[in-house]
PDB file of C-alpha atoms in Angstrom:
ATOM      1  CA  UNK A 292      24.152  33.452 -51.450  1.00 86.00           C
ATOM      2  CA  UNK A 293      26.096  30.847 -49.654  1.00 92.00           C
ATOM      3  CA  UNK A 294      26.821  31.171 -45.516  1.00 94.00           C
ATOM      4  CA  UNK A 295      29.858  28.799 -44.372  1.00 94.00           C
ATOM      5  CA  UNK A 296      29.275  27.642 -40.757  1.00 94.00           C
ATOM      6  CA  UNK A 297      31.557  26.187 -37.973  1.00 93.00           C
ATOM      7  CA  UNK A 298      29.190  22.939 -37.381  1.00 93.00           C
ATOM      8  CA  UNK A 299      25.960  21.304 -38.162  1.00 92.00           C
ATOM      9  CA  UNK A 300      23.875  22.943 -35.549  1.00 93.00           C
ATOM     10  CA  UNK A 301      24.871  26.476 -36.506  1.00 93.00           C
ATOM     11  CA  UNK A 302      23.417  25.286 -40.062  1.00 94.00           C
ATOM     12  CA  UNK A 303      20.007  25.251 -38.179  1.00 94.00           C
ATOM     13  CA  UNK A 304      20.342  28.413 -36.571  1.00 94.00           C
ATOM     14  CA  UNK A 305      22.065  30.072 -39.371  1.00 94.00           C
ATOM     15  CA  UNK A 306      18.612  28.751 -41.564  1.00 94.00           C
ATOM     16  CA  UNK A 307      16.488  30.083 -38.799  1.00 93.00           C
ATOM     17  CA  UNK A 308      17.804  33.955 -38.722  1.00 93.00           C
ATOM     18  CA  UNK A 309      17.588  33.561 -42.269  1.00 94.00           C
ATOM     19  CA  UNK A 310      13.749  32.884 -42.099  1.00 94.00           C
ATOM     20  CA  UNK A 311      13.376  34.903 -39.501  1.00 92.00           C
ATOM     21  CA  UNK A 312      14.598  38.003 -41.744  1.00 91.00           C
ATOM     22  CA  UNK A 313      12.957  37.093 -44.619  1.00 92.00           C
ATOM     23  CA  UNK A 314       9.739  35.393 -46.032  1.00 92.00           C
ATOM     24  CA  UNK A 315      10.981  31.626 -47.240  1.00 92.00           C
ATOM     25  CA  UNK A 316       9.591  30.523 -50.296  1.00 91.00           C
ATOM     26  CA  UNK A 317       6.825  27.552 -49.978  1.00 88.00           C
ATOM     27  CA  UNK A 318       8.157  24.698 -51.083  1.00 87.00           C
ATOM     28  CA  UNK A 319      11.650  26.006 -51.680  1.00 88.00           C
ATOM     29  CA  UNK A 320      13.583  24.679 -48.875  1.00 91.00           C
ATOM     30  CA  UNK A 321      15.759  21.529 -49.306  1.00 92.00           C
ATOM     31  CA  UNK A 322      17.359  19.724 -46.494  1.00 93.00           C
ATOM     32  CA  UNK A 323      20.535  17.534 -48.030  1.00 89.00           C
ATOM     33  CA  UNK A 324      21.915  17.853 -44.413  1.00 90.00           C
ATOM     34  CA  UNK A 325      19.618  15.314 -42.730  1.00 89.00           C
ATOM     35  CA  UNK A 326      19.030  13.624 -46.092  1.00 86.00           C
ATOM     36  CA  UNK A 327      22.717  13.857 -47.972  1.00 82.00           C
ATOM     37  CA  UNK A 328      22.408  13.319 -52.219  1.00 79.00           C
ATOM     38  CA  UNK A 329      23.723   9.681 -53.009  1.00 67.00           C
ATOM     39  CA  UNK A 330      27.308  11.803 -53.932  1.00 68.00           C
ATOM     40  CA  UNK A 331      27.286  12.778 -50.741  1.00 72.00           C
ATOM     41  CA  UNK A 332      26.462  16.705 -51.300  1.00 80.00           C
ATOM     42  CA  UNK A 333      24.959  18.052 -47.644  1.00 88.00           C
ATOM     43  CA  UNK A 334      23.878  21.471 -47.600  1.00 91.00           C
ATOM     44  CA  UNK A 335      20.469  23.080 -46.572  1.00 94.00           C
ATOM     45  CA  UNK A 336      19.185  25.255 -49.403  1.00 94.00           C
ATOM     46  CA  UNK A 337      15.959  27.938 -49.181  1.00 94.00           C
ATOM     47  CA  UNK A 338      14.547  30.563 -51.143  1.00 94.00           C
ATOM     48  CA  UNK A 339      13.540  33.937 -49.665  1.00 93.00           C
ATOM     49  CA  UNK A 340      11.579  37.053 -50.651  1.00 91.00           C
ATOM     50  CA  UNK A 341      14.323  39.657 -50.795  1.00 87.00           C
ATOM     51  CA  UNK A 342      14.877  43.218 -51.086  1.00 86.00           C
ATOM     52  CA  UNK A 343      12.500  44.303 -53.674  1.00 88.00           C
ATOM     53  CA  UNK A 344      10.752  41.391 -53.719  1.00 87.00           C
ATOM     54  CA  UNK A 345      13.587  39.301 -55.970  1.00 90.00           C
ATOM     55  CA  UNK A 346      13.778  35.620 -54.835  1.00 92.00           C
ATOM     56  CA  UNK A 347      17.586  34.502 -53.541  1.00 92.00           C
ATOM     57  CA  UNK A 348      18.313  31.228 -53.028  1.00 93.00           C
ATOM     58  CA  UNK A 349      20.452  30.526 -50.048  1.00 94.00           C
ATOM     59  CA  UNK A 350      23.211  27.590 -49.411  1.00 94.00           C
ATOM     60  CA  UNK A 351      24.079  26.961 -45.572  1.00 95.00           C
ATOM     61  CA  UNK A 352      27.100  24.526 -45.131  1.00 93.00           C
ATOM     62  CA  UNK A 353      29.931  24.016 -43.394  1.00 92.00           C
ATOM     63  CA  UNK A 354      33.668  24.493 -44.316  1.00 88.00           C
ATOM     64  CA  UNK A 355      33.516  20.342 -44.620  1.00 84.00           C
ATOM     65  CA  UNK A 356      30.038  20.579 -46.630  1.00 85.00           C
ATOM     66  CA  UNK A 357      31.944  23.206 -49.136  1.00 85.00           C
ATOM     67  CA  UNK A 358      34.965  21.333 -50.042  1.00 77.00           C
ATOM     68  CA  UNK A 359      32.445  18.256 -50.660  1.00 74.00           C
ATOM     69  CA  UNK A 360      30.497  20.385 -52.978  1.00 76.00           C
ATOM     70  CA  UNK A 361      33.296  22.582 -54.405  1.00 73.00           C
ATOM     71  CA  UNK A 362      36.022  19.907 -54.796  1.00 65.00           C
ATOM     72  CA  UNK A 363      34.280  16.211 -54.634  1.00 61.00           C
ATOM     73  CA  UNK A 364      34.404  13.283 -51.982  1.00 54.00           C
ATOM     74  CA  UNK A 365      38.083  13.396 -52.260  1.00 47.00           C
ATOM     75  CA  UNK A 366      38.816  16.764 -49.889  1.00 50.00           C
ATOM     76  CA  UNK A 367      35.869  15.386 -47.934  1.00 50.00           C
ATOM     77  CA  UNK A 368      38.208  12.657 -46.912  1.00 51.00           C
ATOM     78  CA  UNK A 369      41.509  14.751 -47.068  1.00 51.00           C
ATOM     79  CA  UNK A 370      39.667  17.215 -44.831  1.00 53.00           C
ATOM     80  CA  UNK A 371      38.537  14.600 -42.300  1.00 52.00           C
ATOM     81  CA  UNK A 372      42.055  13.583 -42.082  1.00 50.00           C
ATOM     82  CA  UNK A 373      44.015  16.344 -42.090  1.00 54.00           C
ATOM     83  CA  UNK A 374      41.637  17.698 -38.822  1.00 54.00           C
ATOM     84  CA  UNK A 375      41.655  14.083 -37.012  1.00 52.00           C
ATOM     85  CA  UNK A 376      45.047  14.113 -37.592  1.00 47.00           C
ATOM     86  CA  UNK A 377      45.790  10.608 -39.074  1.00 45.00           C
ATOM     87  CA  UNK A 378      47.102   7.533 -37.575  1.00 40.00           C
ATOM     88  CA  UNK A 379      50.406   6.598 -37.432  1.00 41.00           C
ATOM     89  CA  UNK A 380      52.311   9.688 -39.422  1.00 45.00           C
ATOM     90  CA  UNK A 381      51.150  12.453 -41.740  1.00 49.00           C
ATOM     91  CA  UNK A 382      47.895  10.433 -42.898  1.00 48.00           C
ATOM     92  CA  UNK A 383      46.265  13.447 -44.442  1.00 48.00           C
ATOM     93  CA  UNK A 384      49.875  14.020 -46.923  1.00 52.00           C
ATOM     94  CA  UNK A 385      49.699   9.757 -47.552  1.00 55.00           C
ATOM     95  CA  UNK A 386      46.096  10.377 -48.505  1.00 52.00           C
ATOM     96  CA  UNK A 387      46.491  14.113 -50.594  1.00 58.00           C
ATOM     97  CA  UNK A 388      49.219  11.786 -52.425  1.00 60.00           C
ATOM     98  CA  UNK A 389      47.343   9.031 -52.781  1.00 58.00           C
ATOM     99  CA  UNK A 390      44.207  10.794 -54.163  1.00 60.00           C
ATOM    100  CA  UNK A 391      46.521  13.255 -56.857  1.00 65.00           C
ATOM    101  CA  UNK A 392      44.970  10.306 -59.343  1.00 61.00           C
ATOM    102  CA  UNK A 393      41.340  11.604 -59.053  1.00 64.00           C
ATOM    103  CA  UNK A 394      41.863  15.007 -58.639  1.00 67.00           C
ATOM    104  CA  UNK A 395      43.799  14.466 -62.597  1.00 67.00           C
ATOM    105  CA  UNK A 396      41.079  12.571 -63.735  1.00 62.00           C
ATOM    106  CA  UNK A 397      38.243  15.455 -62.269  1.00 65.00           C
ATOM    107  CA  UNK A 398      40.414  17.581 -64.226  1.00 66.00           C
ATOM    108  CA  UNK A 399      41.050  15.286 -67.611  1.00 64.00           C
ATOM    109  CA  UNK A 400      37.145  15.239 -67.265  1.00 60.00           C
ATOM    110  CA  UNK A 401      36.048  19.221 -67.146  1.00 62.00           C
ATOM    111  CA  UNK A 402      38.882  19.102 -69.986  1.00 63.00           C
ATOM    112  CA  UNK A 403      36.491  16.711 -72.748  1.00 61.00           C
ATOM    113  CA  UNK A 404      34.095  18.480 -74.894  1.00 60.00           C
ATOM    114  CA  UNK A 405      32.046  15.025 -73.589  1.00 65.00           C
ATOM    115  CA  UNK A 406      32.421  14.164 -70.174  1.00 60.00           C
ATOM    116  CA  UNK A 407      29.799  11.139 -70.062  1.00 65.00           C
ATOM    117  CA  UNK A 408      31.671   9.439 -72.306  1.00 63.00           C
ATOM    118  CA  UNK A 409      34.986   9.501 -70.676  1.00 60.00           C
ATOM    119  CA  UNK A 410      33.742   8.816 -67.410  1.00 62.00           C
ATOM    120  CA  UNK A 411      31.966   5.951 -69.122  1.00 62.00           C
ATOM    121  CA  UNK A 412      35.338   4.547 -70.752  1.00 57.00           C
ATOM    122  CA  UNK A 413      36.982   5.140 -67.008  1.00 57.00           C
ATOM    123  CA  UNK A 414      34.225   3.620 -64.365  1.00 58.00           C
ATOM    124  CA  UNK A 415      34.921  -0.026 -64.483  1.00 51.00           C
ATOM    125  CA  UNK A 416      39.240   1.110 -63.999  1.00 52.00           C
ATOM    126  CA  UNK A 417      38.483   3.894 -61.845  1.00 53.00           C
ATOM    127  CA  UNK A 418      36.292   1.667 -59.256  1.00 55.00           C
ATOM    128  CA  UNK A 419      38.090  -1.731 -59.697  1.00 57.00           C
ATOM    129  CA  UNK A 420      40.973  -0.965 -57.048  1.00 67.00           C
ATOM    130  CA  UNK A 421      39.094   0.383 -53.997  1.00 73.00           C
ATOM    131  CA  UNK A 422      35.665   1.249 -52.459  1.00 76.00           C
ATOM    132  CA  UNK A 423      34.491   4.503 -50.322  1.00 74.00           C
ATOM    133  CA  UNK A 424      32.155   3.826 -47.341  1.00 80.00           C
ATOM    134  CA  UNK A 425      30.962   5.726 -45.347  1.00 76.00           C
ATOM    135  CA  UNK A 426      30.538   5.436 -41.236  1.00 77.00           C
ATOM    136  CA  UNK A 427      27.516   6.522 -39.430  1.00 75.00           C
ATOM    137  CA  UNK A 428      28.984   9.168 -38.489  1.00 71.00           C
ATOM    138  CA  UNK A 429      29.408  10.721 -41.788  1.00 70.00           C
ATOM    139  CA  UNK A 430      33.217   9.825 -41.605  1.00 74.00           C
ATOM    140  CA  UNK A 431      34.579   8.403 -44.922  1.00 74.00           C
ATOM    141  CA  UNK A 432      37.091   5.818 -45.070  1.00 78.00           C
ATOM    142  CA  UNK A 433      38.694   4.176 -48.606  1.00 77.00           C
ATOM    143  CA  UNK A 434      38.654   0.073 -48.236  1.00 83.00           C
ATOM    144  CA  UNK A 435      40.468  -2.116 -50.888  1.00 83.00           C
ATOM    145  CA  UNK A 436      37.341  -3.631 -53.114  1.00 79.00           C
ATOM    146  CA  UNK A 437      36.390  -7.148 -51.487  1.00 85.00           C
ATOM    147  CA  UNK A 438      36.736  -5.878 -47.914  1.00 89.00           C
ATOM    148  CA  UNK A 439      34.664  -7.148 -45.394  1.00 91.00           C
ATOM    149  CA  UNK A 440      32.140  -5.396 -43.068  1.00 91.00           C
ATOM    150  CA  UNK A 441      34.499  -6.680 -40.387  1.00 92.00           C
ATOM    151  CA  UNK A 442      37.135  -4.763 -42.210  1.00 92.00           C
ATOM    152  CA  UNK A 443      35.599  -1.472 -41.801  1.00 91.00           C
ATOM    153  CA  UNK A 444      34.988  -2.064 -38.436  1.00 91.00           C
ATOM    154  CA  UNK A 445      39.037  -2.312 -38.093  1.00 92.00           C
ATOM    155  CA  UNK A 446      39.310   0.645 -40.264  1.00 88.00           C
ATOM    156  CA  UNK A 447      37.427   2.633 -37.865  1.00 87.00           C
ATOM    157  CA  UNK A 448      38.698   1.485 -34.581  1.00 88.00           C
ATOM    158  CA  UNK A 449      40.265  -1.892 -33.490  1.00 87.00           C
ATOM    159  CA  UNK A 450      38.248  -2.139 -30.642  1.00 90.00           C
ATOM    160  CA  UNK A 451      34.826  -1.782 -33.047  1.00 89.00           C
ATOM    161  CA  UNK A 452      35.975  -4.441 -35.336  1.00 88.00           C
ATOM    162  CA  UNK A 453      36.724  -7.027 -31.998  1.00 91.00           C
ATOM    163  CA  UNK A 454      33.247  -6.138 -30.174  1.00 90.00           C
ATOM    164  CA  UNK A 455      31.104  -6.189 -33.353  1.00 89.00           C
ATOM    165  CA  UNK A 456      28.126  -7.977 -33.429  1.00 89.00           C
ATOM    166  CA  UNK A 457      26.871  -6.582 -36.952  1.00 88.00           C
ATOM    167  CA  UNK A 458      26.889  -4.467 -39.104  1.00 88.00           C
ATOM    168  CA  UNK A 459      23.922  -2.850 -41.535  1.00 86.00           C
ATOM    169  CA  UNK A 460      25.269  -1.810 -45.150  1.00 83.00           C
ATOM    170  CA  UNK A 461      22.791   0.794 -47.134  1.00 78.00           C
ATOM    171  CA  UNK A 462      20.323   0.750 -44.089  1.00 79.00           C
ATOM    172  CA  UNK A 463      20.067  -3.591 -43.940  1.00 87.00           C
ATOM    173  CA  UNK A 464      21.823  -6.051 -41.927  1.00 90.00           C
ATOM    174  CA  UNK A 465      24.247  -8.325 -43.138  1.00 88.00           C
ATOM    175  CA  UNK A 466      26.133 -10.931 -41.518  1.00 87.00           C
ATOM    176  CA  UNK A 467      29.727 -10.299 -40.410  1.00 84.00           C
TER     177      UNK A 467
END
């Protein structure tokens, strides 16, 4: 079963009246919210004792967490933008546009009889152009390859990248 929630908090509860109906599983809850897979999947996952004593498994999300999971990092950052929406125009259309690339080559892929090897043949192309980073937040934001912390930091805001005073990539601190 999968329950779709407005926001992270209503995750929790959602998880708690879950438990609170039925006996969890030991050992069979997973928290990807707090602790998101390197793809960035987020979801919290639990099994329960159900009716007749069947185990279900249970997904809790939100509508953001879904289109990660369903359709990739791509509508992550499509969905950010279209609900912040954009800077300077129709951000969220520049982006959908921009991204029509991967969402061809997610399809090309499901479309091989061996997917490792054509995602093997298409890394080094696919990643050569552009890097995704993501804030602290959880926001996601697409920088040319070779940009600088400092860079992001203008991505985000302009007033973050003129007060910065560091920056910590992958949980260290670098210099600006």
């Amino acid at each position: 079963f999968r329950i779709i929630v407005d926001d992270v908090a209503s995750c929790y509860q959602a998880l708690g009246a879950v438990h609170s109906n039925w006996k969890p599983v030991p050992g069979k809850i997973k928290d990807y919210v707090a602790l998101p897979k390197p793809n960035g999947y987020r979801s919290l996952h639990t099994t329960i004792i159900g009716p007749h004593k069947r185990r279900i498994e249970v997904q809790i999300r939100t509508r953001d967490m879904h289109d990660v999971a369903e359709s990739g990092i791509a509508a992550h950052f499509l969905y950010k933008e279209k609900n912040n929406g954009g800077i300077g125009g129709n951000k969220a259309s520049d982006e959908s546009t921009r991204f029509a690339w991967l969402r061809e080559l997610v399809n090309e892929v499901r479309r091989q009889s061996d997917p490792i090897e054509f995602v093997n043949a298409v890394k080094e192309d696919l990643f050569l152009k552009e890097v995704l980073v993501f804030s602290p937040g959880g926001d996601l934001y697409a920088l040319p390859r070779g940009s600088s912390v400092l860079d992001f930091a203008f991505k985000v805001h302009s007033d973050l990248g003129y007060h910065c005073a560091g920056a910590k990539v992958n949980g260290k601190m670098v210099s600006l």
